[in-house]
PDB file of C-alpha atoms and ligand atoms in Angstrom:
ATOM      1  CA  MET A 533      76.275 123.703 111.825  1.00  0.00           C
ATOM      2  CA  VAL A 534      75.691 121.037 109.196  1.00  0.00           C
ATOM      3  CA  THR A 535      74.309 122.255 105.875  1.00  0.00           C
ATOM      4  CA  GLY A 536      73.719 120.863 102.409  1.00  0.00           C
ATOM      5  CA  PRO A 537      72.859 117.275 101.457  1.00  0.00           C
ATOM      6  CA  LEU A 538      74.377 115.934 104.691  1.00  0.00           C
ATOM      7  CA  VAL A 539      71.326 117.266 106.554  1.00  0.00           C
ATOM      8  CA  GLU A 540      69.120 114.819 104.674  1.00  0.00           C
ATOM      9  CA  MET A 541      71.682 112.051 105.049  1.00  0.00           C
ATOM     10  CA  LEU A 542      71.713 112.451 108.818  1.00  0.00           C
ATOM     11  CA  ALA A 543      67.901 112.352 108.853  1.00  0.00           C
ATOM     12  CA  ARG A 544      67.992 109.137 106.828  1.00  0.00           C
ATOM     13  CA  ASN A 545      70.476 107.689 109.295  1.00  0.00           C
ATOM     14  CA  SER A 546      67.998 108.245 112.102  1.00  0.00           C
ATOM     15  CA  LYS A 547      65.507 106.073 110.231  1.00  0.00           C
ATOM     16  CA  PHE A 548      68.200 103.539 109.371  1.00  0.00           C
ATOM     17  CA  ALA A 549      69.197 103.178 113.020  1.00  0.00           C
ATOM     18  CA  GLN A 550      65.600 102.484 114.100  1.00  0.00           C
ATOM     19  CA  SER A 551      65.587  99.044 112.479  1.00  0.00           C
ATOM     20  CA  TYR A 552      69.323  98.379 112.634  1.00  0.00           C
ATOM     21  CA  GLN A 553      70.557  95.002 113.764  1.00  0.00           C
ATOM     22  CA  ALA A 554      74.138  94.857 114.969  1.00  0.00           C
ATOM     23  CA  PRO A 555      76.483  92.397 113.187  1.00  0.00           C
ATOM     24  CA  PRO A 556      78.661  89.889 115.067  1.00  0.00           C
ATOM     25  CA  GLY A 557      81.649  91.381 116.890  1.00  0.00           C
ATOM     26  CA  LEU A 558      84.814  92.050 114.934  1.00  0.00           C
ATOM     27  CA  VAL A 559      87.023  89.610 116.842  1.00  0.00           C
ATOM     28  CA  GLN A 560      84.573  86.788 116.216  1.00  0.00           C
ATOM     29  CA  MET A 561      84.195  87.680 112.536  1.00  0.00           C
ATOM     30  CA  ALA A 562      87.950  88.053 112.018  1.00  0.00           C
ATOM     31  CA  SER A 563      88.556  84.671 113.621  1.00  0.00           C
ATOM     32  CA  THR A 564      86.108  83.024 111.204  1.00  0.00           C
ATOM     33  CA  MET A 565      87.632  84.872 108.241  1.00  0.00           C
ATOM     34  CA  ARG A 566      91.150  83.882 109.211  1.00  0.00           C
ATOM     35  CA  SER A 567      90.283  80.234 109.586  1.00  0.00           C
ATOM     36  CA  THR A 568      88.587  79.993 106.184  1.00  0.00           C
ATOM     37  CA  GLY A 569      90.698  82.371 104.069  1.00  0.00           C
ATOM     38  CA  ALA A 570      87.424  83.210 102.356  1.00  0.00           C
ATOM     39  CA  GLY A 571      87.846  86.960 102.699  1.00  0.00           C
ATOM     40  CA  VAL A 572      87.749  89.054  99.550  1.00  0.00           C
ATOM     41  CA  VAL A 573      89.037  92.619  99.404  1.00  0.00           C
ATOM     42  CA  VAL A 574      88.095  94.771  96.423  1.00  0.00           C
ATOM     43  CA  ILE A 575      90.161  97.853  95.655  1.00  0.00           C
ATOM     44  CA  SER A 576      88.219 100.146  93.346  1.00  0.00           C
ATOM     45  CA  CYS A 577      87.699 103.797  92.449  1.00  0.00           C
ATOM     46  CA  SER A 578      85.922 106.424  94.568  1.00  0.00           C
ATOM     47  CA  ASP A 579      83.798 107.386  91.563  1.00  0.00           C
ATOM     48  CA  PRO A 580      80.213 107.706  92.893  1.00  0.00           C
ATOM     49  CA  ARG A 581      78.844 106.160  89.679  1.00  0.00           C
ATOM     50  CA  LEU A 582      80.556 102.915  90.556  1.00  0.00           C
ATOM     51  CA  ASN A 583      78.878 100.734  93.194  1.00  0.00           C
ATOM     52  CA  PRO A 584      81.070  97.678  93.783  1.00  0.00           C
ATOM     53  CA  TYR A 585      78.465  96.134  96.095  1.00  0.00           C
ATOM     54  CA  GLN A 586      75.948  96.078  93.230  1.00  0.00           C
ATOM     55  CA  ILE A 587      78.503  95.208  90.563  1.00  0.00           C
ATOM     56  CA  LEU A 588      79.543  92.055  92.452  1.00  0.00           C
ATOM     57  CA  GLY A 589      76.169  91.191  93.971  1.00  0.00           C
ATOM     58  CA  ILE A 590      77.451  91.635  97.515  1.00  0.00           C
ATOM     59  CA  ASP A 591      74.768  90.758 100.078  1.00  0.00           C
ATOM     60  CA  PRO A 592      74.652  88.949 103.425  1.00  0.00           C
ATOM     61  CA  THR A 593      75.392  85.628 101.667  1.00  0.00           C
ATOM     62  CA  LEU A 594      78.365  86.937  99.705  1.00  0.00           C
ATOM     63  CA  LYS A 595      80.602  89.362 101.512  1.00  0.00           C
ATOM     64  CA  ALA A 596      83.556  91.464 100.521  1.00  0.00           C
ATOM     65  CA  THR A 597      85.525  94.307 102.044  1.00  0.00           C
ATOM     66  CA  MET A 598      85.947  97.484 100.023  1.00  0.00           C
ATOM     67  CA  VAL A 599      88.903  99.819  99.676  1.00  0.00           C
ATOM     68  CA  ARG A 600      88.289 102.828  97.476  1.00  0.00           C
ATOM     69  CA  ASN A 601      90.464 105.692  96.312  1.00  0.00           C
ATOM     70  CA  ALA A 602      90.959 107.873  93.258  1.00  0.00           C
ATOM     71  CA  GLY A 603      91.418 105.415  90.393  1.00  0.00           C
ATOM     72  CA  GLY A 604      91.459 102.309  92.590  1.00  0.00           C
ATOM     73  CA  ARG A 605      95.237 102.562  92.646  1.00  0.00           C
ATOM     74  CA  VAL A 606      97.151 100.054  94.737  1.00  0.00           C
ATOM     75  CA  PHE A 607     100.103 102.277  95.752  1.00  0.00           C
ATOM     76  CA  ASP A 608      97.619 104.432  97.634  1.00  0.00           C
ATOM     77  CA  ALA A 609      96.058 101.424  99.378  1.00  0.00           C
ATOM     78  CA  ILE A 610      98.966  99.260 100.485  1.00  0.00           C
ATOM     79  CA  ARG A 611      98.697 100.338 104.129  1.00  0.00           C
ATOM     80  CA  THR A 612      95.007  99.427 104.275  1.00  0.00           C
ATOM     81  CA  LEU A 613      95.479  96.165 102.379  1.00  0.00           C
ATOM     82  CA  ALA A 614      98.308  95.180 104.717  1.00  0.00           C
ATOM     83  CA  VAL A 615      96.228  95.979 107.797  1.00  0.00           C
ATOM     84  CA  LEU A 616      93.215  94.059 106.466  1.00  0.00           C
ATOM     85  CA  GLN A 617      95.452  91.098 105.825  1.00  0.00           C
ATOM     86  CA  THR A 618      96.595  91.224 109.437  1.00  0.00           C
ATOM     87  CA  ILE A 619      93.010  91.225 110.701  1.00  0.00           C
ATOM     88  CA  GLY A 620      90.990  89.047 108.338  1.00  0.00           C
ATOM     89  CA  ALA A 621      93.662  87.268 106.265  1.00  0.00           C
ATOM     90  CA  PRO A 622      91.779  87.637 102.969  1.00  0.00           C
ATOM     91  CA  GLY A 623      92.531  84.922 100.440  1.00  0.00           C
ATOM     92  CA  THR A 624      91.684  87.145  97.478  1.00  0.00           C
ATOM     93  CA  ILE A 625      92.422  90.742  96.488  1.00  0.00           C
ATOM     94  CA  VAL A 626      90.596  92.167  93.475  1.00  0.00           C
ATOM     95  CA  VAL A 627      91.955  95.221  91.646  1.00  0.00           C
ATOM     96  CA  MET A 628      89.151  96.968  89.761  1.00  0.00           C
ATOM     97  CA  HIS A 629      89.778  99.878  87.375  1.00  0.00           C
ATOM     98  CA  HIS A 630      87.004 101.318  85.228  1.00  0.00           C
ATOM     99  CA  THR A 631      86.371 103.046  81.928  1.00  0.00           C
ATOM    100  CA  ASP A 632      85.802 106.820  81.877  1.00  0.00           C
ATOM    101  CA  CYS A 633      87.732 107.111  85.163  1.00  0.00           C
ATOM    102  CA  GLY A 634      88.662 110.521  86.521  1.00  0.00           C
ATOM    103  CA  MET A 635      92.299 109.429  86.591  1.00  0.00           C
ATOM    104  CA  ILE A 636      92.154 108.956  82.816  1.00  0.00           C
ATOM    105  CA  HIS A 637      90.866 112.511  82.344  1.00  0.00           C
ATOM    106  CA  TRP A 638      92.816 114.299  85.110  1.00  0.00           C
ATOM    107  CA  HIS A 639      96.489 113.513  85.068  1.00  0.00           C
ATOM    108  CA  ASP A 640      99.027 114.068  87.826  1.00  0.00           C
ATOM    109  CA  ALA A 641     100.089 117.395  86.290  1.00  0.00           C
ATOM    110  CA  ASP A 642      96.513 118.698  86.563  1.00  0.00           C
ATOM    111  CA  VAL A 643      96.181 117.487  90.153  1.00  0.00           C
ATOM    112  CA  LYS A 644      99.526 119.002  91.111  1.00  0.00           C
ATOM    113  CA  GLU A 645      98.670 122.351  89.565  1.00  0.00           C
ATOM    114  CA  ALA A 646      95.374 122.479  91.460  1.00  0.00           C
ATOM    115  CA  LEU A 647      96.919 121.377  94.750  1.00  0.00           C
ATOM    116  CA  VAL A 648      99.756 123.887  94.552  1.00  0.00           C
ATOM    117  CA  GLU A 649      97.099 126.593  94.279  1.00  0.00           C
ATOM    118  CA  VAL A 650      95.474 125.274  97.451  1.00  0.00           C
ATOM    119  CA  ALA A 651      98.740 124.843  99.334  1.00  0.00           C
ATOM    120  CA  PRO A 652     101.608 126.779  97.689  1.00  0.00           C
ATOM    121  CA  GLU A 653     103.790 126.150 100.736  1.00  0.00           C
ATOM    122  CA  GLU A 654     103.644 122.414  99.934  1.00  0.00           C
ATOM    123  CA  LYS A 655     104.762 122.861  96.309  1.00  0.00           C
ATOM    124  CA  GLU A 656     107.885 120.756  96.690  1.00  0.00           C
ATOM    125  CA  SER A 657     106.189 117.729  98.248  1.00  0.00           C
ATOM    126  CA  ILE A 658     103.235 117.992  95.858  1.00  0.00           C
ATOM    127  CA  GLU A 659     105.553 118.056  92.850  1.00  0.00           C
ATOM    128  CA  ALA A 660     107.404 115.028  94.196  1.00  0.00           C
ATOM    129  CA  SER A 661     104.223 112.989  94.772  1.00  0.00           C
ATOM    130  CA  LYS A 662     102.294 110.780  92.427  1.00  0.00           C
ATOM    131  CA  PHE A 663      98.540 110.868  92.317  1.00  0.00           C
ATOM    132  CA  GLY A 664      97.516 107.795  90.359  1.00  0.00           C
ATOM    133  CA  GLU A 665      97.013 109.055  86.812  1.00  0.00           C
ATOM    134  CA  ILE A 666      96.089 106.422  84.223  1.00  0.00           C
ATOM    135  CA  THR A 667      97.830 107.227  80.953  1.00  0.00           C
ATOM    136  CA  SER A 668      98.005 103.697  79.564  1.00  0.00           C
ATOM    137  CA  SER A 669      95.212 101.281  78.707  1.00  0.00           C
ATOM    138  CA  LEU A 670      93.167 100.081  81.679  1.00  0.00           C
ATOM    139  CA  GLU A 671      94.589  96.615  81.182  1.00  0.00           C
ATOM    140  CA  GLU A 672      98.070  98.054  81.643  1.00  0.00           C
ATOM    141  CA  SER A 673      97.169 100.075  84.750  1.00  0.00           C
ATOM    142  CA  ILE A 674      95.541  96.978  86.254  1.00  0.00           C
ATOM    143  CA  ARG A 675      98.602  94.848  85.486  1.00  0.00           C
ATOM    144  CA  GLU A 676     100.845  97.523  86.957  1.00  0.00           C
ATOM    145  CA  ASP A 677      98.867  97.441  90.212  1.00  0.00           C
ATOM    146  CA  ILE A 678      98.833  93.637  90.337  1.00  0.00           C
ATOM    147  CA  GLY A 679     102.610  93.803  89.930  1.00  0.00           C
ATOM    148  CA  ILE A 680     102.908  96.197  92.893  1.00  0.00           C
ATOM    149  CA  LEU A 681     100.879  93.813  95.066  1.00  0.00           C
ATOM    150  CA  ARG A 682     102.877  90.785  93.994  1.00  0.00           C
ATOM    151  CA  ALA A 683     106.134  92.620  94.691  1.00  0.00           C
ATOM    152  CA  SER A 684     105.023  93.923  98.078  1.00  0.00           C
ATOM    153  CA  PRO A 685     106.620  92.104 101.005  1.00  0.00           C
ATOM    154  CA  LEU A 686     103.524  93.022 103.045  1.00  0.00           C
ATOM    155  CA  ILE A 687     101.160  90.957 100.889  1.00  0.00           C
ATOM    156  CA  LYS A 688     101.179  87.210 101.466  1.00  0.00           C
ATOM    157  CA  LYS A 689     102.412  85.268  98.473  1.00  0.00           C
ATOM    158  CA  SER A 690      99.505  82.835  98.864  1.00  0.00           C
ATOM    159  CA  THR A 691      96.961  85.617  98.175  1.00  0.00           C
ATOM    160  CA  GLN A 692      95.001  85.239  94.953  1.00  0.00           C
ATOM    161  CA  ILE A 693      95.295  88.591  93.148  1.00  0.00           C
ATOM    162  CA  VAL A 694      92.847  89.210  90.329  1.00  0.00           C
ATOM    163  CA  GLY A 695      92.567  92.248  88.065  1.00  0.00           C
ATOM    164  CA  VAL A 696      89.188  93.240  86.653  1.00  0.00           C
ATOM    165  CA  LYS A 697      88.104  95.943  84.260  1.00  0.00           C
ATOM    166  CA  TYR A 698      84.673  97.490  84.733  1.00  0.00           C
ATOM    167  CA  ASP A 699      82.912  99.025  81.752  1.00  0.00           C
ATOM    168  CA  ILE A 700      80.817 101.802  83.264  1.00  0.00           C
ATOM    169  CA  SER A 701      78.754 102.162  80.093  1.00  0.00           C
ATOM    170  CA  THR A 702      77.604  98.510  80.018  1.00  0.00           C
ATOM    171  CA  GLY A 703      78.041  97.249  83.593  1.00  0.00           C
ATOM    172  CA  VAL A 704      80.207  94.415  82.309  1.00  0.00           C
ATOM    173  CA  LEU A 705      83.109  93.268  84.450  1.00  0.00           C
ATOM    174  CA  SER A 706      85.908  91.355  82.735  1.00  0.00           C
ATOM    175  CA  VAL A 707      88.924  89.615  84.207  1.00  0.00           C
ATOM    176  CA  VAL A 708      92.163  91.012  82.838  1.00  0.00           C
ATOM    177  CA  ASP A 709      94.600  88.449  81.521  1.00  0.00           C
ATOM    178  CA  GLU A 710      97.757  89.150  83.467  1.00  0.00           C
ATOM    179  CA  THR A 711     100.152  87.672  81.005  1.00  0.00           C
ATOM    180  CA  LYS A 712      98.903  89.196  77.776  1.00  0.00           C
ATOM    181  CA  SER A 713     100.695  92.373  76.780  1.00  0.00           C
ATOM    182  CA  GLU A 714      99.036  95.134  74.802  1.00  0.00           C
ATOM    183  CA  LEU A 715     100.065  95.561  71.198  1.00  0.00           C
TER     184      LEU A 715
HETATM  185 ZN1   ZN B 436      87.502 106.274  88.559  1.00  0.00          ZN
END
């Protein structure tokens, strides 16, 4: 039986579905996307305070596809990005990291310790995994992720890859200069 906030969410879905209008079919949409290269994929953090649709003004006239995970880390999203590229051939991938991110506060050692408590039998694989901690400046973590995308054989070399930093205290999004190194 469903309990908690999901009860209300399911009730809201019933209302949502009453006036819902179905979008075009996927094959048709993908064909249009592939022919224009206009697709934009945004990889950003799962943080519920961050709403990439609002941040970028996404609406029916300006579309983007979202990939979200802890920290908005690329290594954790390569499979999805590669699949999306196969389907919609996006011309642009945006890597968005944000200030006050959980991955700045909780490092891999903290995550590992907590996960080993949950699954002690998986200690070895947990210890050997990385979980996306951000221990550098955001500019550096963004550049690191852009580098992973550029080096990936699964990502088309023609893809425009842009790193952006989101300041969660001001709402300001700024493009990170890829070439500038931190002093
Ligand atoms: Zn975050």
